[in-house]
XYZ file of N, CA and C in Angstrom:
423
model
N -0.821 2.729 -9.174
C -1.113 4.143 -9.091
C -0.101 4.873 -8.194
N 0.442 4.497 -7.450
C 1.234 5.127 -5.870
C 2.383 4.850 -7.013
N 2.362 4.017 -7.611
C 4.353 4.091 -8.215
C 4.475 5.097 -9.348
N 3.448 5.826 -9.786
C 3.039 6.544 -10.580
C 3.148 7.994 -10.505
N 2.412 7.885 -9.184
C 2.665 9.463 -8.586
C 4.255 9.828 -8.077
N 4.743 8.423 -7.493
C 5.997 8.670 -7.337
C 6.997 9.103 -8.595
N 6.926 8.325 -9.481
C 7.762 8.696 -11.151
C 7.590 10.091 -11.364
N 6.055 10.867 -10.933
C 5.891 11.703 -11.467
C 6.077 13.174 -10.469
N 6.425 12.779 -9.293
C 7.029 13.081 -8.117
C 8.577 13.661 -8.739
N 9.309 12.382 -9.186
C 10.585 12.462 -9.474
C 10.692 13.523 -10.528
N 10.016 13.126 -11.397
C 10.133 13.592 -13.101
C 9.978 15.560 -12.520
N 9.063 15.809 -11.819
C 8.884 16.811 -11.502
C 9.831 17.615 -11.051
N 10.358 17.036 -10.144
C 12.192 17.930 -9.332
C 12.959 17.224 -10.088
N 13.401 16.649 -10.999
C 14.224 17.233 -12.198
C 13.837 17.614 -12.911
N 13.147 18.120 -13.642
C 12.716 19.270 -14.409
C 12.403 20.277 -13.689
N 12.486 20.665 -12.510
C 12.862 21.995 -11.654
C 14.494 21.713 -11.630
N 15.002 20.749 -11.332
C 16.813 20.870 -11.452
C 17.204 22.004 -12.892
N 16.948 21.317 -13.451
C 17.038 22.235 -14.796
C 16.416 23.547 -15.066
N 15.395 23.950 -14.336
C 14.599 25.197 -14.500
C 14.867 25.958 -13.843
N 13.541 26.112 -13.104
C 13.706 27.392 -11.617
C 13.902 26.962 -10.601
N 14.507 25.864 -9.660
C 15.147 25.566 -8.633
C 16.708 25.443 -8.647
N 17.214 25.694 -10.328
C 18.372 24.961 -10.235
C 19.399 25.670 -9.020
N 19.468 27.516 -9.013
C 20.767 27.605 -8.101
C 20.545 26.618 -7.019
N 18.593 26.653 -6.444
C 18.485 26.316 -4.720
C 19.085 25.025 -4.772
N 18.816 24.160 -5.689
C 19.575 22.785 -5.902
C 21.117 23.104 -5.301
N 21.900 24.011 -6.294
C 23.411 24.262 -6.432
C 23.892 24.411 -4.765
N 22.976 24.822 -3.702
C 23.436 25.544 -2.775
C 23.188 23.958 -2.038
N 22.223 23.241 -1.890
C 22.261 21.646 -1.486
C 23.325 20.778 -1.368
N 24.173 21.450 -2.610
C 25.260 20.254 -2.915
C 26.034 20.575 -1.489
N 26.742 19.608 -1.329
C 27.469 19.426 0.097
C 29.108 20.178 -0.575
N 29.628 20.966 0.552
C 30.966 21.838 -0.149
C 31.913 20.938 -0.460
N 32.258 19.054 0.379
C 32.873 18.373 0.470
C 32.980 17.784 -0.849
N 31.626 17.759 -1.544
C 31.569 16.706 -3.041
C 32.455 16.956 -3.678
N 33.015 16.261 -4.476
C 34.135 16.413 -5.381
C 34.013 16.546 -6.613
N 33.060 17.528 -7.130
C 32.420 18.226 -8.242
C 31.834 19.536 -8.202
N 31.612 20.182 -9.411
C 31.397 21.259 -9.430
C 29.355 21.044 -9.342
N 29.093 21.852 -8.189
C 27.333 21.940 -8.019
C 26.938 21.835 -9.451
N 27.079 22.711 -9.841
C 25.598 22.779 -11.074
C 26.079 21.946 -11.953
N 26.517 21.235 -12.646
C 27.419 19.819 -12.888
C 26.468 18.874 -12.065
N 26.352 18.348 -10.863
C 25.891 17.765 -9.763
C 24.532 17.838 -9.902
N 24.073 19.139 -10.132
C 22.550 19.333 -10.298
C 22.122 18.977 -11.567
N 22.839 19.228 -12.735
C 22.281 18.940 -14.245
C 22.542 17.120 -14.514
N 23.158 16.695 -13.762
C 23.474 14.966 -13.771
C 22.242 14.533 -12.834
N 21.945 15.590 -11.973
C 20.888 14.919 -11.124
C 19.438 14.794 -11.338
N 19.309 16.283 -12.227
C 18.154 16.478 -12.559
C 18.153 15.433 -13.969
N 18.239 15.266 -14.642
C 18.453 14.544 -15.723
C 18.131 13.418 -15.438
N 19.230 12.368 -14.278
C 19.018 10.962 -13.916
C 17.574 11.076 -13.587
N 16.825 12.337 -12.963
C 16.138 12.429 -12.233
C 14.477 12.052 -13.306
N 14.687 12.862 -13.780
C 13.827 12.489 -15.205
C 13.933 11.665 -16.158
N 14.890 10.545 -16.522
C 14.869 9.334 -17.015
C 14.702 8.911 -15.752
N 14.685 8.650 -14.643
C 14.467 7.527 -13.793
C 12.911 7.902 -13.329
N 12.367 8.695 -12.970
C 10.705 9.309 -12.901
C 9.820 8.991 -14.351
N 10.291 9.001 -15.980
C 9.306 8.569 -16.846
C 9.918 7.183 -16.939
N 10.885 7.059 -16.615
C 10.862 4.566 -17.045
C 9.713 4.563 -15.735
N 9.537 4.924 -14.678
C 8.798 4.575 -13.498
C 7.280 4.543 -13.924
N 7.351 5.802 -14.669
C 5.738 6.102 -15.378
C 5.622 5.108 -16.601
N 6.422 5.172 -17.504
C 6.168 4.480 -18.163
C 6.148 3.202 -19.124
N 7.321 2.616 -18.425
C 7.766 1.495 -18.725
C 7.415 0.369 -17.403
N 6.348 -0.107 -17.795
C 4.956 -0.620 -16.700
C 5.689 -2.252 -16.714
N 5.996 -2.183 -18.088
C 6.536 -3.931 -17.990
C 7.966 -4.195 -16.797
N 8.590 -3.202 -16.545
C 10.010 -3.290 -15.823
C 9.572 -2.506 -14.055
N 8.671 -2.250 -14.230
C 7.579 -1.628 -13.191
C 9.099 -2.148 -11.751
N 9.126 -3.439 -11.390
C 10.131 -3.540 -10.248
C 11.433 -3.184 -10.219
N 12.146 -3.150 -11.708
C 13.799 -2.629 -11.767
C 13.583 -0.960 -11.565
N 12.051 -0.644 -12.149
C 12.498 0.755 -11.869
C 12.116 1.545 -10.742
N 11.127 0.876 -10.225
C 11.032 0.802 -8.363
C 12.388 1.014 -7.557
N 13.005 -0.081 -8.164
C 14.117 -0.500 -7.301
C 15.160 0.362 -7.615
N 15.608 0.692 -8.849
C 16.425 2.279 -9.227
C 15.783 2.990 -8.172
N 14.547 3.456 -9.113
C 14.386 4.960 -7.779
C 14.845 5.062 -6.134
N 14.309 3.985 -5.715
C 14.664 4.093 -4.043
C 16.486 3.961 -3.940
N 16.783 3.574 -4.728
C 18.333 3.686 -4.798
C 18.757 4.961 -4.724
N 18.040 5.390 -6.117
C 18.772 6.749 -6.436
C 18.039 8.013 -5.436
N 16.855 7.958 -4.668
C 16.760 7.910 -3.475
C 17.313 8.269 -2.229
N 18.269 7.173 -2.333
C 19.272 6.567 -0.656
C 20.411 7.756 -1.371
N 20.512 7.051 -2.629
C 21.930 8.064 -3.115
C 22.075 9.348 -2.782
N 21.098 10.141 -2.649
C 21.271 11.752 -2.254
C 21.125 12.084 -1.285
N 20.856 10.884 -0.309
C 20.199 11.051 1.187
C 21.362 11.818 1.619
N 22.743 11.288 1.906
C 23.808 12.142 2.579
C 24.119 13.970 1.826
N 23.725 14.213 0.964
C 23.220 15.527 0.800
C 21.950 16.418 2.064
N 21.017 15.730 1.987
C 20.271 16.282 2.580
C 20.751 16.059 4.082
N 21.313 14.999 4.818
C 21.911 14.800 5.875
C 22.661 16.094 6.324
N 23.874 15.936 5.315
C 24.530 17.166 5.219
C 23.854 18.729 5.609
N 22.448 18.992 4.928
C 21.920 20.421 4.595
C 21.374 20.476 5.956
N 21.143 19.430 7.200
C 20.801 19.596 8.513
C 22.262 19.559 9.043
N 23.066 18.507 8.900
C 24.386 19.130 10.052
C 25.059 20.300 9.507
N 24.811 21.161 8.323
C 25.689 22.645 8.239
C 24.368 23.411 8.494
N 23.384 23.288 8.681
C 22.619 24.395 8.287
C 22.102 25.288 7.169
N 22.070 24.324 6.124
C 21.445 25.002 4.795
C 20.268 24.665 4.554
N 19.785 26.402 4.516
C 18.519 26.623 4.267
C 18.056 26.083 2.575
N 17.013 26.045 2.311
C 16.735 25.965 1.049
C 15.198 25.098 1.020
N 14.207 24.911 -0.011
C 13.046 24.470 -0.655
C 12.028 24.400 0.943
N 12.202 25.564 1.375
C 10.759 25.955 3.104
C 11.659 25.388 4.055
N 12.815 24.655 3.985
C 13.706 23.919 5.043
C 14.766 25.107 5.507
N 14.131 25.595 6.279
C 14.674 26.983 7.081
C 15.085 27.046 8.297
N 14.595 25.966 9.007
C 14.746 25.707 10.495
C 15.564 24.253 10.844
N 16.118 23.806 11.877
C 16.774 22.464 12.248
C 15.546 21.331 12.245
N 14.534 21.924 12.726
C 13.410 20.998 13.235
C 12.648 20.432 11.565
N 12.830 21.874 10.679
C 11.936 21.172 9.502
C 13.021 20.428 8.985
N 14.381 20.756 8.726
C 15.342 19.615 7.809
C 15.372 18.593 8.901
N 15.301 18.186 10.004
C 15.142 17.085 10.774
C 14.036 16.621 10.525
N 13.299 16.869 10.362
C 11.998 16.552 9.862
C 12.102 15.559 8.140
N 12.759 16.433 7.628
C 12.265 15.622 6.019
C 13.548 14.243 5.770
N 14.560 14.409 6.991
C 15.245 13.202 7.621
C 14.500 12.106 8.140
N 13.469 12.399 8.759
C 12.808 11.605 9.295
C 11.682 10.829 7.994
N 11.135 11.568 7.354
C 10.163 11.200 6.374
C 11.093 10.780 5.173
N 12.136 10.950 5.018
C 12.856 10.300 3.926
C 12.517 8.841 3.382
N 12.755 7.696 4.615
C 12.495 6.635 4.298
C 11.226 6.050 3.972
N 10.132 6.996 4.530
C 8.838 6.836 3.689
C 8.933 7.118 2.378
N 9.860 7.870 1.586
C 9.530 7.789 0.522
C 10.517 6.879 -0.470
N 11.086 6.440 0.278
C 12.401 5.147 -0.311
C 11.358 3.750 -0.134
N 10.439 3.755 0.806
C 9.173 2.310 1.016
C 8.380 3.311 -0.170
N 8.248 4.359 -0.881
C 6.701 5.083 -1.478
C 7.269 4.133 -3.111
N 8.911 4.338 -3.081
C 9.318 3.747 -4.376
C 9.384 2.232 -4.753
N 9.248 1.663 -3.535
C 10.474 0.401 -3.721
C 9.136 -0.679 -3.478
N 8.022 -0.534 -2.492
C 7.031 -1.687 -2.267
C 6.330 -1.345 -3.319
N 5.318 -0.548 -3.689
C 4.408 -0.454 -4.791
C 4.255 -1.080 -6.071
N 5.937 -0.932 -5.960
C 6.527 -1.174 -7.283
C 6.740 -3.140 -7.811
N 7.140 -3.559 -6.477
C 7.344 -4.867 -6.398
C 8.781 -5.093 -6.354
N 9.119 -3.705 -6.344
C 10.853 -4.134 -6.219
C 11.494 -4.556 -5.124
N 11.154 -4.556 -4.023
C 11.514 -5.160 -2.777
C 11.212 -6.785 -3.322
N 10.631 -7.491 -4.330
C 10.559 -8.655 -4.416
C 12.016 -8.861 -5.299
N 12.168 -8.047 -6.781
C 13.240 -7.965 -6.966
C 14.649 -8.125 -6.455
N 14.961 -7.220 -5.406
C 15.792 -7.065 -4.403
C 15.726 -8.480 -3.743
N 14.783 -8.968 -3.351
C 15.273 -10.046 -2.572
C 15.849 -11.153 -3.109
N 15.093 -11.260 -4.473
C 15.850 -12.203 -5.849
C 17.418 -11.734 -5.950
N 17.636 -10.770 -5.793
C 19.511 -10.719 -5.916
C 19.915 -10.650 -5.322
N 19.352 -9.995 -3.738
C 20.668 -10.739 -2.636
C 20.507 -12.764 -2.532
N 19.146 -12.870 -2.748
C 19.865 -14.467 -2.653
C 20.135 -15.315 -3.895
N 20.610 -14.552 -4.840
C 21.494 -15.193 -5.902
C 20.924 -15.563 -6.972
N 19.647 -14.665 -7.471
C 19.024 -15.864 -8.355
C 18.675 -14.711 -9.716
N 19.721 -14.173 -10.474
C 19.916 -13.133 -11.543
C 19.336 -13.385 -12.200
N 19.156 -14.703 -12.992
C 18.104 -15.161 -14.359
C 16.605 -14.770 -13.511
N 16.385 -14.931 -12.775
C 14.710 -14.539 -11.976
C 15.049 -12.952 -12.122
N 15.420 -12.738 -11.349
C 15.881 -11.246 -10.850
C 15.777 -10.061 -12.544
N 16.950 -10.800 -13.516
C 17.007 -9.839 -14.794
C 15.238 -9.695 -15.275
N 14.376 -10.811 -15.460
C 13.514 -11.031 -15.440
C 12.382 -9.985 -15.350
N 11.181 -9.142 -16.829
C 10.928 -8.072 -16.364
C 9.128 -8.694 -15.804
N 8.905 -7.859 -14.974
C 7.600 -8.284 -13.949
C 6.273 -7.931 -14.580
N 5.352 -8.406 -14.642
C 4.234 -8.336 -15.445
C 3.620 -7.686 -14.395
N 2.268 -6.394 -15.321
C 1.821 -5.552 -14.511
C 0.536 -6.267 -14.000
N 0.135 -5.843 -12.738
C -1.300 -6.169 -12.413
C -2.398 -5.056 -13.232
């Protein structure tokens, strides 16, 4: 159920990437990236929603797609890093203290994707070498 709400967590802010958040998205992107924002936002929102419905609904792979999400996750973290050391406002994050804030709660939601899911068992199957286990898709409880 918790890996569920998370997919549907995801699925939700990309399909605002694409809708009515997209400029506030555009203004997120960090000035340094080496792409054009809304480019950045329509790749994001997109990944964002194939990686939020395999989470919902592809129950048999339930840990690879655990383990995507908290990836893809970590992946945008230095964006939001970024939107506290310049000071960009955007989605109620108006102040230093609230974007320090959703810095802080970040990694709760990288554990909301990755334990529920069983993908932290995954993960541990491929750092210690064992791919035929690891490719392997996980049967649901």
């Amino acid at each position: 159920m918790l890996q569920v709400l998370a997919g549907a967590m995801l699925l939700g802010a990309g399909i605002t990437h694409l809708t009515i958040a997209r400029a506030e998205f555009q203004a997120q992107v960090p000035h340094w990236f080496p792409a054009d924002p809304d480019v950045v936002v329509l790749i994001s929102g997109v990944l964002e929603i194939l990686i939020g419905a395999s989470v919902i609904f592809l129950r048999r792979w339930r840990a690879l797609t655990g383990l995507v999400m908290t990836l893809f996750l970590i992946a945008v973290f230095p964006g939001n890093i970024w939107q506290y050391l310049d000071h960009v406002d955007g989605f109620g994050l108006n102040t230093d203290q609230a974007r320090l804030g959703r810095l802080i709660v970040e990694p709760l939601l990288w554990a909301w994707a990755l334990f529920p899911s069983g993908g932290w068992r995954l993960l541990v199957r491929l750092v210690r070498g064992s791919p035929a286990d690891a490719a392997a898709p996980q049967a649901t409880a």
